Coordinates of C-alpha atoms in Angstrom, one line a residue:
X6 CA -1.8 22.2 2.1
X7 CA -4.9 20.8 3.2
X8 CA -6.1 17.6 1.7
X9 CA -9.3 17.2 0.5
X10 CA -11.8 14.0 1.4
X11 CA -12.3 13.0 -2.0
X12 CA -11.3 9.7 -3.7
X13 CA -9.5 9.3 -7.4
X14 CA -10.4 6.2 -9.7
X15 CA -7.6 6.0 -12.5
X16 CA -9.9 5.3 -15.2
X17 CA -8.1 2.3 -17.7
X18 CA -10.6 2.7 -20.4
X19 CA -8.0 0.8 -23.1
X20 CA -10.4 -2.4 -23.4
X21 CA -13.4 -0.6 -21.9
X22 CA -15.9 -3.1 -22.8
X23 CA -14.2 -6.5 -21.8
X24 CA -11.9 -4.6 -18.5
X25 CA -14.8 -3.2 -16.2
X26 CA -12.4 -3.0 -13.1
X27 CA -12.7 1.1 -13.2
X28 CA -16.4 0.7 -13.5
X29 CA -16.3 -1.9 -10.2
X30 CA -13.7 0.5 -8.4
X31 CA -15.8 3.7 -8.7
X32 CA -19.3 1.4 -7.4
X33 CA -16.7 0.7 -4.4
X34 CA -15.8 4.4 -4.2
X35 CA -19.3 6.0 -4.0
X36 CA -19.9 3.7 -1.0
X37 CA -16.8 4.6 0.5
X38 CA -17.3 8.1 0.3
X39 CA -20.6 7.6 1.8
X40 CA -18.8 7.1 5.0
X41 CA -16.0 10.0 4.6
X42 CA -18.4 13.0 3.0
X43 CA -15.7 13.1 0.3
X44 CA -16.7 13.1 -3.6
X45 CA -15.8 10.3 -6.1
X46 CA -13.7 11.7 -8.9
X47 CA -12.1 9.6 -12.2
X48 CA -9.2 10.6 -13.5
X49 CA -8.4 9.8 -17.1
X50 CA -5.8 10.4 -19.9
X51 CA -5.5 10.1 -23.5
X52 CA -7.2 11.5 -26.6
X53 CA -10.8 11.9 -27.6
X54 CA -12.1 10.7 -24.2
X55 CA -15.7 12.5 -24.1
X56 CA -17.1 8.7 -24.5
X57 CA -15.6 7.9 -21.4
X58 CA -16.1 10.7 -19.4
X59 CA -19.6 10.1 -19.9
X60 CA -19.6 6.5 -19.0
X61 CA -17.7 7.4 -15.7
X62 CA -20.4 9.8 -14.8
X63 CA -23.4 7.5 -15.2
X64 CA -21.5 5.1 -13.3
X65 CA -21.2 6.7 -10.2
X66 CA -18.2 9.7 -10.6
X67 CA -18.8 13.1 -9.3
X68 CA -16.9 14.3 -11.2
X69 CA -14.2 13.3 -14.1
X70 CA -10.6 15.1 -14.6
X71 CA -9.3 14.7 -18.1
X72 CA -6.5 15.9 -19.8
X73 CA -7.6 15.1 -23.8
X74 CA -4.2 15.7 -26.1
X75 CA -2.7 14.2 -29.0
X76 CA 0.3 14.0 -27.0
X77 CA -1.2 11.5 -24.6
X78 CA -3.2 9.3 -27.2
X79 CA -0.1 6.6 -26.8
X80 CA 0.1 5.1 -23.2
X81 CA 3.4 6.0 -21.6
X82 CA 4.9 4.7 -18.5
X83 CA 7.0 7.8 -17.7
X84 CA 4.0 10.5 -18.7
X85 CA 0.9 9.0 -16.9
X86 CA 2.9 8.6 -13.9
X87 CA 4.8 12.2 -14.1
X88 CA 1.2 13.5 -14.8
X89 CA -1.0 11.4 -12.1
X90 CA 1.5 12.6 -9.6
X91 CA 1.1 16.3 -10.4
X92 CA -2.5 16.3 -10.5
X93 CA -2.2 14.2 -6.9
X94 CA 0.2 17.0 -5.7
X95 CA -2.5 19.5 -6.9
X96 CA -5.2 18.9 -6.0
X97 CA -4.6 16.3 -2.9
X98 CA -7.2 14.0 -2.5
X99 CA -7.3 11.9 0.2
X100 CA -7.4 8.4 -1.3
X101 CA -6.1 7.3 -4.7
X102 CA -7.5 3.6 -6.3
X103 CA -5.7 1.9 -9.3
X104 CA -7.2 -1.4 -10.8
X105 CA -4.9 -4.5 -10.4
X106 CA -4.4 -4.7 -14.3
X107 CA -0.8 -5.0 -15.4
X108 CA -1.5 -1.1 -16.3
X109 CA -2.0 -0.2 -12.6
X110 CA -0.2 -2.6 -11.7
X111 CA 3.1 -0.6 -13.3
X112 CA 2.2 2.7 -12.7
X113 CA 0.3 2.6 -9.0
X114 CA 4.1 1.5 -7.6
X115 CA 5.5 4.2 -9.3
X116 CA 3.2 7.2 -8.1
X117 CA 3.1 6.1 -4.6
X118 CA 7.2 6.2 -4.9
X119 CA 6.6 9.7 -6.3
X120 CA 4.4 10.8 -3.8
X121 CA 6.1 8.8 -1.1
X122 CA 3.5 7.2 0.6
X123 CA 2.1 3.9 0.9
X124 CA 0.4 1.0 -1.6
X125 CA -1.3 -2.0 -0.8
X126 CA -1.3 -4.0 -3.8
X127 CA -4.2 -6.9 -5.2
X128 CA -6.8 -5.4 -2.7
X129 CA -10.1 -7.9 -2.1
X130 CA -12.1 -5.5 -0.4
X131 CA -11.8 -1.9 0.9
X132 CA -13.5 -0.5 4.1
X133 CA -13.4 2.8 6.0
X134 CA -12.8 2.6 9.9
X135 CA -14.1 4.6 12.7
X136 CA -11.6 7.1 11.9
X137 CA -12.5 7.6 8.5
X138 CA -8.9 5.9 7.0
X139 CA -9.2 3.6 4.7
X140 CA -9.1 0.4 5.1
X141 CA -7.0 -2.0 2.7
X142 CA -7.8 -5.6 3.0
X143 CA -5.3 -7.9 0.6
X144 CA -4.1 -11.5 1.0
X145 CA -0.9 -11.8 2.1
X146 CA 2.1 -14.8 3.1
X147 CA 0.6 -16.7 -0.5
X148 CA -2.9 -16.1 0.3
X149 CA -2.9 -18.0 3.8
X150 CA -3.6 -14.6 5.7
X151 CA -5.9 -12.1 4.7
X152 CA -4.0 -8.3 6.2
X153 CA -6.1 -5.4 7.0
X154 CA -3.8 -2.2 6.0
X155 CA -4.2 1.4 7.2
X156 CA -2.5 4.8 5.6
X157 CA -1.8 6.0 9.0
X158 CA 0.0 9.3 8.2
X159 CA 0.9 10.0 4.5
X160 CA -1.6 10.8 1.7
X161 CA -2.9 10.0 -1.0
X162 CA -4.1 5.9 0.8
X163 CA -3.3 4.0 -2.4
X164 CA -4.3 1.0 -3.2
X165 CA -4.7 -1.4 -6.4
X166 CA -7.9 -3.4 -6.5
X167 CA -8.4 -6.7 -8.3
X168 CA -10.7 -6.7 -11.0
X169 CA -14.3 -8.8 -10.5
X170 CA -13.9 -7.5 -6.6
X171 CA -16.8 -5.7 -6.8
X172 CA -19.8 -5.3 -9.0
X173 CA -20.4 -1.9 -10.6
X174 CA -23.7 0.2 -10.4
X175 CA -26.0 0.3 -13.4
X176 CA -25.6 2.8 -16.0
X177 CA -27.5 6.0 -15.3
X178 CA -28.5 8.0 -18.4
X179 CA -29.4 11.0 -15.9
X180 CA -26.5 11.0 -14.4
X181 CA -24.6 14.5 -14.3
X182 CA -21.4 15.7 -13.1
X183 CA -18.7 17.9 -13.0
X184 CA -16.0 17.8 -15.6
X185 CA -12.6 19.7 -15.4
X186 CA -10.6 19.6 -18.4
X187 CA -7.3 20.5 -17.9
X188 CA -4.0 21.5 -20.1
X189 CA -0.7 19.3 -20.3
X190 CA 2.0 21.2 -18.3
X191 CA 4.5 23.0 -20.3
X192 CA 7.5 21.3 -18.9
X193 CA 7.2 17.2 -19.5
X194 CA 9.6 15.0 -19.0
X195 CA 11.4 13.4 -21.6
X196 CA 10.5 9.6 -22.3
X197 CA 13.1 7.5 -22.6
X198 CA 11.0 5.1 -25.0
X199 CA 9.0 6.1 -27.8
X200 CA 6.4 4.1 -29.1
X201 CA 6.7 4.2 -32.7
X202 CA 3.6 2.3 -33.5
X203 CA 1.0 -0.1 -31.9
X204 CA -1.8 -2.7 -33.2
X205 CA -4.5 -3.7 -30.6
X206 CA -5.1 -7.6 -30.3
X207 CA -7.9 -9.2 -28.6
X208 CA -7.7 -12.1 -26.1
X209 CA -8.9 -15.3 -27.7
X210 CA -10.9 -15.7 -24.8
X211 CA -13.0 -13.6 -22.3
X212 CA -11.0 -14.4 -18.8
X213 CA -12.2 -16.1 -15.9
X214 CA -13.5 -13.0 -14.3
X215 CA -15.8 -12.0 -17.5
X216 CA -17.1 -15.6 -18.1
X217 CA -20.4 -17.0 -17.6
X218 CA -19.4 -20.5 -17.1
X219 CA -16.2 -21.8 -15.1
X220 CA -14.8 -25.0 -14.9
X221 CA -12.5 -25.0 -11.8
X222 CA -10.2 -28.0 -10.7
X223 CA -8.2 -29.1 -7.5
X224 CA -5.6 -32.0 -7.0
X225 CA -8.8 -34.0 -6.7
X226 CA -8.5 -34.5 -10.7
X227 CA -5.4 -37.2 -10.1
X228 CA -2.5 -35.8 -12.1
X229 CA -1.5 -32.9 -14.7
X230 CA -2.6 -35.2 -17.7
X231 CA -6.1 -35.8 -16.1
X232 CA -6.4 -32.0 -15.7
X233 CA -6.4 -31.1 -19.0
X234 CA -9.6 -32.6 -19.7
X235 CA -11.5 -29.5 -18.1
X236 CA -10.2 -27.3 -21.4
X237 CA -11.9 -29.9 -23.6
X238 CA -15.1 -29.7 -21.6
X239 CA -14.8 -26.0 -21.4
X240 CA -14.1 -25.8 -25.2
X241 CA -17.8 -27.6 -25.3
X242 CA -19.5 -25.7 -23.2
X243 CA -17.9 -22.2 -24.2
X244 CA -15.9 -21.6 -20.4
X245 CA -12.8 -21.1 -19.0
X246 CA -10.9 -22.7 -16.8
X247 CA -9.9 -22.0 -13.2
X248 CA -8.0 -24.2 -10.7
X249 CA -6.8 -23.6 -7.0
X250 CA -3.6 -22.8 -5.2
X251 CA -1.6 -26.7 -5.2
X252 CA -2.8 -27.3 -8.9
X253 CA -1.4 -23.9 -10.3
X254 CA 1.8 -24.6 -7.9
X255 CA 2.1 -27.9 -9.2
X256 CA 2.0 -26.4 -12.4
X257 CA -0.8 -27.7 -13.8
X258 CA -1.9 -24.9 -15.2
X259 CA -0.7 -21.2 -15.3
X260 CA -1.2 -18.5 -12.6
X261 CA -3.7 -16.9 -14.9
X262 CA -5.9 -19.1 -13.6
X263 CA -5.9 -19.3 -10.0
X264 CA -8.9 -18.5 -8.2
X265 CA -8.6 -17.2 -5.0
X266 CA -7.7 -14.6 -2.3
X267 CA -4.0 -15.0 -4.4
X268 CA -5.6 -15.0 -7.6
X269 CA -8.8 -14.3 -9.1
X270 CA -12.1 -13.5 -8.0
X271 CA -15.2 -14.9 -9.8
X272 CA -19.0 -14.5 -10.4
X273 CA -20.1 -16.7 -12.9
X274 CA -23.3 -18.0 -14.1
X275 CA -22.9 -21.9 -13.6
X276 CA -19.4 -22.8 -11.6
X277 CA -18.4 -26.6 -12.2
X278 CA -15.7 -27.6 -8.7
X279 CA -14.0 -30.9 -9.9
X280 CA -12.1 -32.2 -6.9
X281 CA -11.6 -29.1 -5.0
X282 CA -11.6 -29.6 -1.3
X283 CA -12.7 -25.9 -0.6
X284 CA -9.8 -24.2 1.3
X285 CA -10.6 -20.8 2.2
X286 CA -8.6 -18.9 0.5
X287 CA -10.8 -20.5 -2.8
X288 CA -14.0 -20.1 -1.6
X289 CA -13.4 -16.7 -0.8
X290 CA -13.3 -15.9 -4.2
X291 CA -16.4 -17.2 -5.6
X292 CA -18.8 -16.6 -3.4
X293 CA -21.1 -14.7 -6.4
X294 CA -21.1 -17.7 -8.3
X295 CA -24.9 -18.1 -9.2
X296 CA -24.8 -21.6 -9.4
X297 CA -22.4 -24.2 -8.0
X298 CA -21.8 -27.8 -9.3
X299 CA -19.4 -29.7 -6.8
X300 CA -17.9 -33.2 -8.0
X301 CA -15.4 -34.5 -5.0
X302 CA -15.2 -38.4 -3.7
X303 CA -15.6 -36.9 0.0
X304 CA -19.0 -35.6 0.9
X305 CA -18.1 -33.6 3.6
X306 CA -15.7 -31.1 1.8
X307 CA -16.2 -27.6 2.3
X308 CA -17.1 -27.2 -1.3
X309 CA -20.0 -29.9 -1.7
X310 CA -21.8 -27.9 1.4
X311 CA -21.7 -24.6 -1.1
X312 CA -22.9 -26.2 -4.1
X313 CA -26.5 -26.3 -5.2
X314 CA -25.7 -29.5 -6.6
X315 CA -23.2 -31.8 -5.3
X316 CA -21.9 -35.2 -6.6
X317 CA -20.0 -37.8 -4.5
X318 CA -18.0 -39.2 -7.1
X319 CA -14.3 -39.4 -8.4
X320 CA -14.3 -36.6 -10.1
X321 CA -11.9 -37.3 -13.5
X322 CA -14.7 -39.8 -14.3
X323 CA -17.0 -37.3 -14.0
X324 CA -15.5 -34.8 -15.8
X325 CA -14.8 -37.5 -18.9
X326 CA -18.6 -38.5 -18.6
X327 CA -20.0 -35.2 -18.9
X328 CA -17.8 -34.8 -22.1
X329 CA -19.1 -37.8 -23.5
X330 CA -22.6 -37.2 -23.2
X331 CA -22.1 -33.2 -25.0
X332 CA -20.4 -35.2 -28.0
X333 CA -23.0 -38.0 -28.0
X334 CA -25.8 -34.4 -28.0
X335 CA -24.1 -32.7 -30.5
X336 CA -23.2 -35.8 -32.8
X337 CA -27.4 -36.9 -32.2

């Protein structure tokens, strides 16, 4: 069977307004299929979707699959997967994108089994080569090489894309496009976990990818216990916290931080660097910061020649005078 040029999003519209990764992937995808004459399609499941098929469309799908049933209103591990793979098998498109969420990235590992063909996992950037294949460019070897991966021979080219990779395209109110509703299959597997029930709880905080203000640290900050004073000044100036590679390997700080071509990718408003030398593996991954405040004893570090303001200092006595002065503004 022939397969078509087009190129599936799996939409994850679970925390639709905080989680914009299948909002960034499908920006990605109409550029993509730019270059391979292919359409963009979403693919979604669930219950009472017609919300989100319309937000899919005004953000750049063609067109939207969606199989809307009761059935499906509870996320399953063995019935997204059974059903993404028969709609893959179906319909054949050439190239298949799943956002790095811990949702993709369970079920993206278990369709490509499936469908036996490839996945490149945490993709930072996707291209397509003179030969129209996609190309999937991830770190690999702990984020010291950066691996440009082809599909050379099976289909769909699937690949999971971290989310904050790309920026998505501005909602279009005109947009229109096609939508195929389609009917569960008679014969489902059996699950071998039911949920019984389920209560949504929001993240205390937004996420280094969603903030507007980061406060990132390196080993430059002295020790673990010197560290920790970034969450107090992030706590007064409403952030998060970020680090790099040897400070969440040390354990300073949990891998839910990391920023970098291992971890995160970030665009913030205002980025505060305490003490970061500026490997590239980091400064790969904040390149859309807006604004860039770089605190390091050495001048010529990579990351004081990014900033837009750069202080040659020790930067744990930075850090502790900023704090002061906030307290000393808010107490005045």
């Amino acid at each position: 069977m022939t397969t078509t040029k087009d190129i599936w999003v799996l939409g994850d519209y679970r925390n639709y307004f905080q989680s914009r990764v299948t909002l960034q992937i499908l920006a990605r995808a109409t550029t993509l299929a730019r270059r391979t004459g292919g359409k963009v399609c979403a693919v979604i499941f669930g219950h009472k979707m017609d919300e989100y098929v319309g937000e899919y469309l005004a953000h750049g799908a063609d067109k939207v699959l969606v199989m809307d049933d009761p059935a499906l209103k509870t996320y399953s591990i063995e019935t997204y997967s059974f059903l993404l793979t028969r709609l893959v098998e179906e319909f054949r498109p050439e190239t298949l994108l799943v956002g790095a969420t811990r949702f993709g990235q369970e079920i993206a590992p278990r369709v490509a089994k499936q469908l036996k063909t490839g996945l490149t996992a945490d993709c930072i950037d996707l291209e397509i080569d003179e030969c129209g294949r996609l190309v999937q460019i991830a770190p690999s070897f702990g984020g010291n090489l950066v691996a440009r991966i082809i599909t050379p021979e099976t289909r769909p080219q699937m690949a999971t894309v971290r989310p904050g990779t790309f920026h998505e395209l501005a909602h279009d109110n005109q947009a229109k496009g096609e939508v195929i509703r389609l009917a569960l299959p008679k014969k489902m597997p059996r699950e071998k976990i039911r949920c019984i029930s389920s209560e949504y709880k929001p993240s205390k905080t937004k996420g280094i990818e969603q903030a507007d203000i980061v406060i990132t640290g390196g080993r430059g900050m002295g020790s673990k216990g010197k560290f920790k004073k970034l969450f107090d000044l992030a706590a007064l100036m409403n952030g998060e916290v970020g680090a790099t590679r040897p400070v969440v390997y040390s354990n300073w700080i949990g891998h839910d931080a990391l920023v970098g071509q291992a971890g995160k990718s970030i665009k913030p408003k205002i980025l505060f660097a305490f003490g970061i030398s500026g490997a590239i593996q980091h400064t790969a991954a904040i390149v859309d910061a807006d604004f860039i405040v770089a605190i390091n004893k050495n001048p010529n570090a990579t990351m004081m020649k990014m900033a837009d303001v750069a202080i040659v200092a020790d930067a744990n006595q930075v850090c502790s005078g900023i704090i002061r002065a906030i307290k000393e503004k808010i107490r005045d």
